[in-house]
mmCIF file of C-alpha atoms in Angstrom:
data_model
loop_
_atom_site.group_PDB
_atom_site.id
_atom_site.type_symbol
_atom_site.label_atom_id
_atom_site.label_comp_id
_atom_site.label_asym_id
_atom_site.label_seq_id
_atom_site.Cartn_x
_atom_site.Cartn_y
_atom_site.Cartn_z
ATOM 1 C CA UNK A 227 126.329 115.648 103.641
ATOM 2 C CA UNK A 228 124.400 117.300 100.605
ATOM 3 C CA UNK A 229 121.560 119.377 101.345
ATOM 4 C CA UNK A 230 118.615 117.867 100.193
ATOM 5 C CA UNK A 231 116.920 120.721 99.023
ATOM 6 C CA UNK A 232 117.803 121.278 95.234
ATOM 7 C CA UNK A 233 118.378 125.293 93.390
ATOM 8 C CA UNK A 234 117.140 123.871 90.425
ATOM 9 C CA UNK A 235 113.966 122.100 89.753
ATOM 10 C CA UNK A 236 115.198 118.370 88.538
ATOM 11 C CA UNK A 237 113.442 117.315 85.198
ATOM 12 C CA UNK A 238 110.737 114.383 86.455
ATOM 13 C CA UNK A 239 111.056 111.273 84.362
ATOM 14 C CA UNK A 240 107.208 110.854 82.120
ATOM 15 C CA UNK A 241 107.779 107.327 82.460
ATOM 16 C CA UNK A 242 109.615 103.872 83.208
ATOM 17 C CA UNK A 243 111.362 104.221 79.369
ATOM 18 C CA UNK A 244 113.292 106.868 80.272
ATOM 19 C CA UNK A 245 115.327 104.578 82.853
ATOM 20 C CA UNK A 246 117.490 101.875 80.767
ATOM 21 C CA UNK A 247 116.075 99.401 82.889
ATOM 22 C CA UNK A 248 112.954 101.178 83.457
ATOM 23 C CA UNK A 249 109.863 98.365 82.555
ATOM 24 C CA UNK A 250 111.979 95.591 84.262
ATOM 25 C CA UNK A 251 112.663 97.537 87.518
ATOM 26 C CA UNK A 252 108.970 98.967 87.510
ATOM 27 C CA UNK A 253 108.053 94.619 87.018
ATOM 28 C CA UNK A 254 110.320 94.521 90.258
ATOM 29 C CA UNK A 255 108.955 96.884 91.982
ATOM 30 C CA UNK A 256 105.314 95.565 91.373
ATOM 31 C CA UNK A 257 106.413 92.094 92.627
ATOM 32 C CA UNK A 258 108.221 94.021 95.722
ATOM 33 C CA UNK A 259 104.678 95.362 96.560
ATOM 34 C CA UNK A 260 102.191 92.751 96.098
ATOM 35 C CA UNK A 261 102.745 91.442 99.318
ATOM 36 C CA UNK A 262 102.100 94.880 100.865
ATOM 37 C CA UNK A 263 98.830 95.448 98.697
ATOM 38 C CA UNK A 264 97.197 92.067 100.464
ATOM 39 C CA UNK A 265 97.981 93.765 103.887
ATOM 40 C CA UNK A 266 96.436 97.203 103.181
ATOM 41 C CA UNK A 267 92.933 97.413 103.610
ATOM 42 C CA UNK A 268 91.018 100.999 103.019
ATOM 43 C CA UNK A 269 88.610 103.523 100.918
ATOM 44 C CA UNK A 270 91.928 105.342 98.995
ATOM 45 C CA UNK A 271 95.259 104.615 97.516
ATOM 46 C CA UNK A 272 97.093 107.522 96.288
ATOM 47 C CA UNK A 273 99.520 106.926 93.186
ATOM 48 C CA UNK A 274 102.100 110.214 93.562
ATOM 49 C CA UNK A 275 104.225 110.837 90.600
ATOM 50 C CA UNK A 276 104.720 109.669 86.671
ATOM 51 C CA UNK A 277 106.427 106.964 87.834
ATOM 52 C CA UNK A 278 103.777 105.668 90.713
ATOM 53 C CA UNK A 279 100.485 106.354 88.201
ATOM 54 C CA UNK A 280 102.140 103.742 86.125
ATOM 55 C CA UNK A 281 102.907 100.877 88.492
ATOM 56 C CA UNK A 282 100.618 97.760 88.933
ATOM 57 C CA UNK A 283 98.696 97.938 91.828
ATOM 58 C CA UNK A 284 95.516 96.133 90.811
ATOM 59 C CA UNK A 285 96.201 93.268 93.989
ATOM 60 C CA UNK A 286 95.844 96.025 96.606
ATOM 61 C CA UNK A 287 92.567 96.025 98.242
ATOM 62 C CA UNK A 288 91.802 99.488 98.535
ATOM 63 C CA UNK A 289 88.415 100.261 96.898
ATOM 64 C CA UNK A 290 89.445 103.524 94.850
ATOM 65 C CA UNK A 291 93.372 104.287 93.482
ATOM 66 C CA UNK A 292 93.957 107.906 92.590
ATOM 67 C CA UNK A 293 96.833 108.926 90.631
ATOM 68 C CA UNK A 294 98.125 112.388 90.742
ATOM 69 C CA UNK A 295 101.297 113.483 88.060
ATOM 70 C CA UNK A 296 102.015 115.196 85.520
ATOM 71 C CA UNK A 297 99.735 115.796 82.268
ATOM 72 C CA UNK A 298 102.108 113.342 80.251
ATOM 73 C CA UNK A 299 101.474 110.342 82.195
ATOM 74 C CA UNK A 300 97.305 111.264 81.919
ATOM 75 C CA UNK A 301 96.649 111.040 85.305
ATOM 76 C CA UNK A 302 93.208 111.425 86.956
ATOM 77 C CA UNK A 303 94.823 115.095 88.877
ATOM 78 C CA UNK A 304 97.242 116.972 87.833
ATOM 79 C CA UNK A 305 99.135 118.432 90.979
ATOM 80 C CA UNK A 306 102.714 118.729 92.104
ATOM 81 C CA UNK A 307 103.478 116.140 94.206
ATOM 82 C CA UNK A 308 104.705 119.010 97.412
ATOM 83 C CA UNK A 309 101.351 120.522 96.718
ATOM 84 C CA UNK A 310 98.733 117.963 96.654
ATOM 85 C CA UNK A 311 94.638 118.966 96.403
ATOM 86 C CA UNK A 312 93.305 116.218 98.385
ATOM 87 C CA UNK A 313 91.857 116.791 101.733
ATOM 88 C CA UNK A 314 94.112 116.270 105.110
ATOM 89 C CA UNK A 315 93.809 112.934 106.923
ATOM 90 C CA UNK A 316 91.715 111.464 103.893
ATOM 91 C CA UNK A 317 93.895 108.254 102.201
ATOM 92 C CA UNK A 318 94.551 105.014 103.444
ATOM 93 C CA UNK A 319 98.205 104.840 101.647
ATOM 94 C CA UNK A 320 100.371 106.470 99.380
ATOM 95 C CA UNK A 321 102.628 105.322 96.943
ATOM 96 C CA UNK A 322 105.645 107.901 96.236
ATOM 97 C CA UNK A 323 107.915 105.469 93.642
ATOM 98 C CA UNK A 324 111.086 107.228 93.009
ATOM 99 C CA UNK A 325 109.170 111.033 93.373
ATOM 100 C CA UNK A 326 111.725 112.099 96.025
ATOM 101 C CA UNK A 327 114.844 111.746 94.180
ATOM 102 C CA UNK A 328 113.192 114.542 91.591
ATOM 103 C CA UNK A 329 111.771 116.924 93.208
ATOM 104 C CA UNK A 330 112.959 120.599 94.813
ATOM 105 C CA UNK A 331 112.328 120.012 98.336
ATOM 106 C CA UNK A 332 111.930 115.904 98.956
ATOM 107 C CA UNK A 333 111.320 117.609 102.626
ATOM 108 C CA UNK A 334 108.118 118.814 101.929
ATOM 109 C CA UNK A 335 106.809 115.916 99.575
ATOM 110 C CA UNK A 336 106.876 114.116 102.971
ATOM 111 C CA UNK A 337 105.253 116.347 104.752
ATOM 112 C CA UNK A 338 102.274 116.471 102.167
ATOM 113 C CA UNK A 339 102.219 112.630 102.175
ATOM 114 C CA UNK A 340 101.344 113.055 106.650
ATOM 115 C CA UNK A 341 98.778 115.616 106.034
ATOM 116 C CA UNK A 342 96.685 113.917 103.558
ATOM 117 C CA UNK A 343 97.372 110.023 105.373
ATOM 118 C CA UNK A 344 94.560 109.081 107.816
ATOM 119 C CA UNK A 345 96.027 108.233 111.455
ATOM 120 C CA UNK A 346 97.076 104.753 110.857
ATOM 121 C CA UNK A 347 97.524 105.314 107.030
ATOM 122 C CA UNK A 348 100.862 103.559 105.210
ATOM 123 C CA UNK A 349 103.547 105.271 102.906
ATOM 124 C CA UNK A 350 105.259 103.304 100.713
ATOM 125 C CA UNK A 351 108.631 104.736 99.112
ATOM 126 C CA UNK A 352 110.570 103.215 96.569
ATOM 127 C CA UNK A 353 114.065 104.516 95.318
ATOM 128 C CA UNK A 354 117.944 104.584 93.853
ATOM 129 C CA UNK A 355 120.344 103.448 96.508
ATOM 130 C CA UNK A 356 123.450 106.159 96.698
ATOM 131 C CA UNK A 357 125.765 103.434 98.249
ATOM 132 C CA UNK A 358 124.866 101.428 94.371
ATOM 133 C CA UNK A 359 126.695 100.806 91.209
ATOM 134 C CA UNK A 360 124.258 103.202 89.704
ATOM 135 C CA UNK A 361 124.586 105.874 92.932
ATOM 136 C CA UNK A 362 128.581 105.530 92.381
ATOM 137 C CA UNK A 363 128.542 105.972 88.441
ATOM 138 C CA UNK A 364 126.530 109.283 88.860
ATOM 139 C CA UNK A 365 130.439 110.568 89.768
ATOM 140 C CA UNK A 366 131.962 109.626 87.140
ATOM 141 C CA UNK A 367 132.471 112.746 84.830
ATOM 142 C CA UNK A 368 132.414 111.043 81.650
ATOM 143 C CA UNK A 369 129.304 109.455 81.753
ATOM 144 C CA UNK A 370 126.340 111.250 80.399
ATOM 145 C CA UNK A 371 124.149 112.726 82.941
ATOM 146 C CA UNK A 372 120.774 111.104 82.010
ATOM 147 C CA UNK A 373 117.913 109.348 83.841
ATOM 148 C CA UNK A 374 118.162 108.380 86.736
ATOM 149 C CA UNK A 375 121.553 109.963 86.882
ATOM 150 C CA UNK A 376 120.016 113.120 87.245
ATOM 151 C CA UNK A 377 118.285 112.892 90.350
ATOM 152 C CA UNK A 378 119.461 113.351 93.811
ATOM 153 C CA UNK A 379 119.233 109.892 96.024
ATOM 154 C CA UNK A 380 119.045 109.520 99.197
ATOM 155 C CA UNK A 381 120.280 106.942 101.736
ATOM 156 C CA UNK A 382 117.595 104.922 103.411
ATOM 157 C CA UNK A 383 118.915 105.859 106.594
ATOM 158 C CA UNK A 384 118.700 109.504 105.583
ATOM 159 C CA UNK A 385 115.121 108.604 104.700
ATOM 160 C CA UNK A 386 114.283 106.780 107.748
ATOM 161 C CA UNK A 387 115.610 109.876 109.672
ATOM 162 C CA UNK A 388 113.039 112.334 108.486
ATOM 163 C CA UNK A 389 110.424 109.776 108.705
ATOM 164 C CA UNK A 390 110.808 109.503 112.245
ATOM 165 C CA UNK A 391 111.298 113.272 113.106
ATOM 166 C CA UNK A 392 107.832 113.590 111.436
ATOM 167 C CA UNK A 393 106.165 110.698 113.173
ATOM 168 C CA UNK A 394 105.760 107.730 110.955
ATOM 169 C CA UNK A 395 106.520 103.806 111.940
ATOM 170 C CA UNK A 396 108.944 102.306 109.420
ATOM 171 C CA UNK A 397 107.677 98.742 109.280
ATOM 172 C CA UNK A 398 110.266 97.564 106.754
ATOM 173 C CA UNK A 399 112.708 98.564 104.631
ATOM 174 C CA UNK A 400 113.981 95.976 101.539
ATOM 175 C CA UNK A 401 116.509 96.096 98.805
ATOM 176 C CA UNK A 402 116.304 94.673 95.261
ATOM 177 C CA UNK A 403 117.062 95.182 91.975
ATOM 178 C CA UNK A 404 120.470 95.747 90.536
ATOM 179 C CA UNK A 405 120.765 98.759 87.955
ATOM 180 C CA UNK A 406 123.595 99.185 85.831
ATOM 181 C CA UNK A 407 125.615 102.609 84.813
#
């Protein structure tokens, strides 16, 4: 098993057009949630990453969505996603859309998320299956090593694992989309 922190700092994506399929799995993803949006009631919804800021979310029924990124996706804070300037047990969910996959230390990304959720708060992850076409393909020598490519995915049960040692409830756990190499 590959450690999952990273020596190098993995270049973020700015947006859904840097994935080949980026706007239709984003579309996907959006549909994915909606359901999820109509069961989460709350003051704060916190949009973590390029890729998260830029995700419908207008269904949810949280009063006030913050998104936090990178300047390039002009997000309302600018803040690592590991290092996040919001007050501890203050949001009602979170919404980490393919972050862990580029960042140093997907570890501590998760930790941030359970310091700043409120008690009964929900984190919702989206992300690259290893066990895909697409996980398989990032093997292949030959093949260029762009986006997605670049990142480091991680299995859901892998996922599920460090959720649990740090205390959250998976309620669900769903796979979609098919990305090509």
């Amino acid at each position: 098993m590959k450690p999952a922190l990273r020596e190098n700092d993995p270049a973020a994506p700015a947006g859904w057009q840097a994935f080949r399929q980026g706007p239709a799995l984003a579309e996907a993803i959006s549909r994915q949630l909606t359901p999820w949006w109509q069961q989460i009631f709350g003051y704060y919804l916190l949009k973590v990453g390029n890729l998260s800021c830029q995700l419908e979310t207008n269904s949810a029924r949280l009063r006030r969505q913050i998104t936090v990124g990178a300047e390039v996706s002009a997000p309302q804070i600018i803040a690592d996603a590991d290092a996040l300037p919001i007050a501890a047990a203050s949001v009602d969910a979170i919404l980490l859309s393919h972050c862990l996959e580029f960042q140093v230390d997907p570890h501590h990304v998760i930790r941030e998320a359970h310091r700043v959720l409120i008690g009964d708060g929900y984190l919702l992850l989206t992300g690259f299956n290893p066990y895909s076409m697409l996980g398989i393909c990032r093997h292949f020598p030959w093949l260029t090593p762009d986006l997605p490519r670049q990142g480091h995915f991680f299995s859901a049960a892998r996922i599920k694992d460090w959720l649990h040692l740090i205390g959250f409830e998976v309620l669900s756990e769903e796979r979609f989309f098919v990305v090509r190499c």
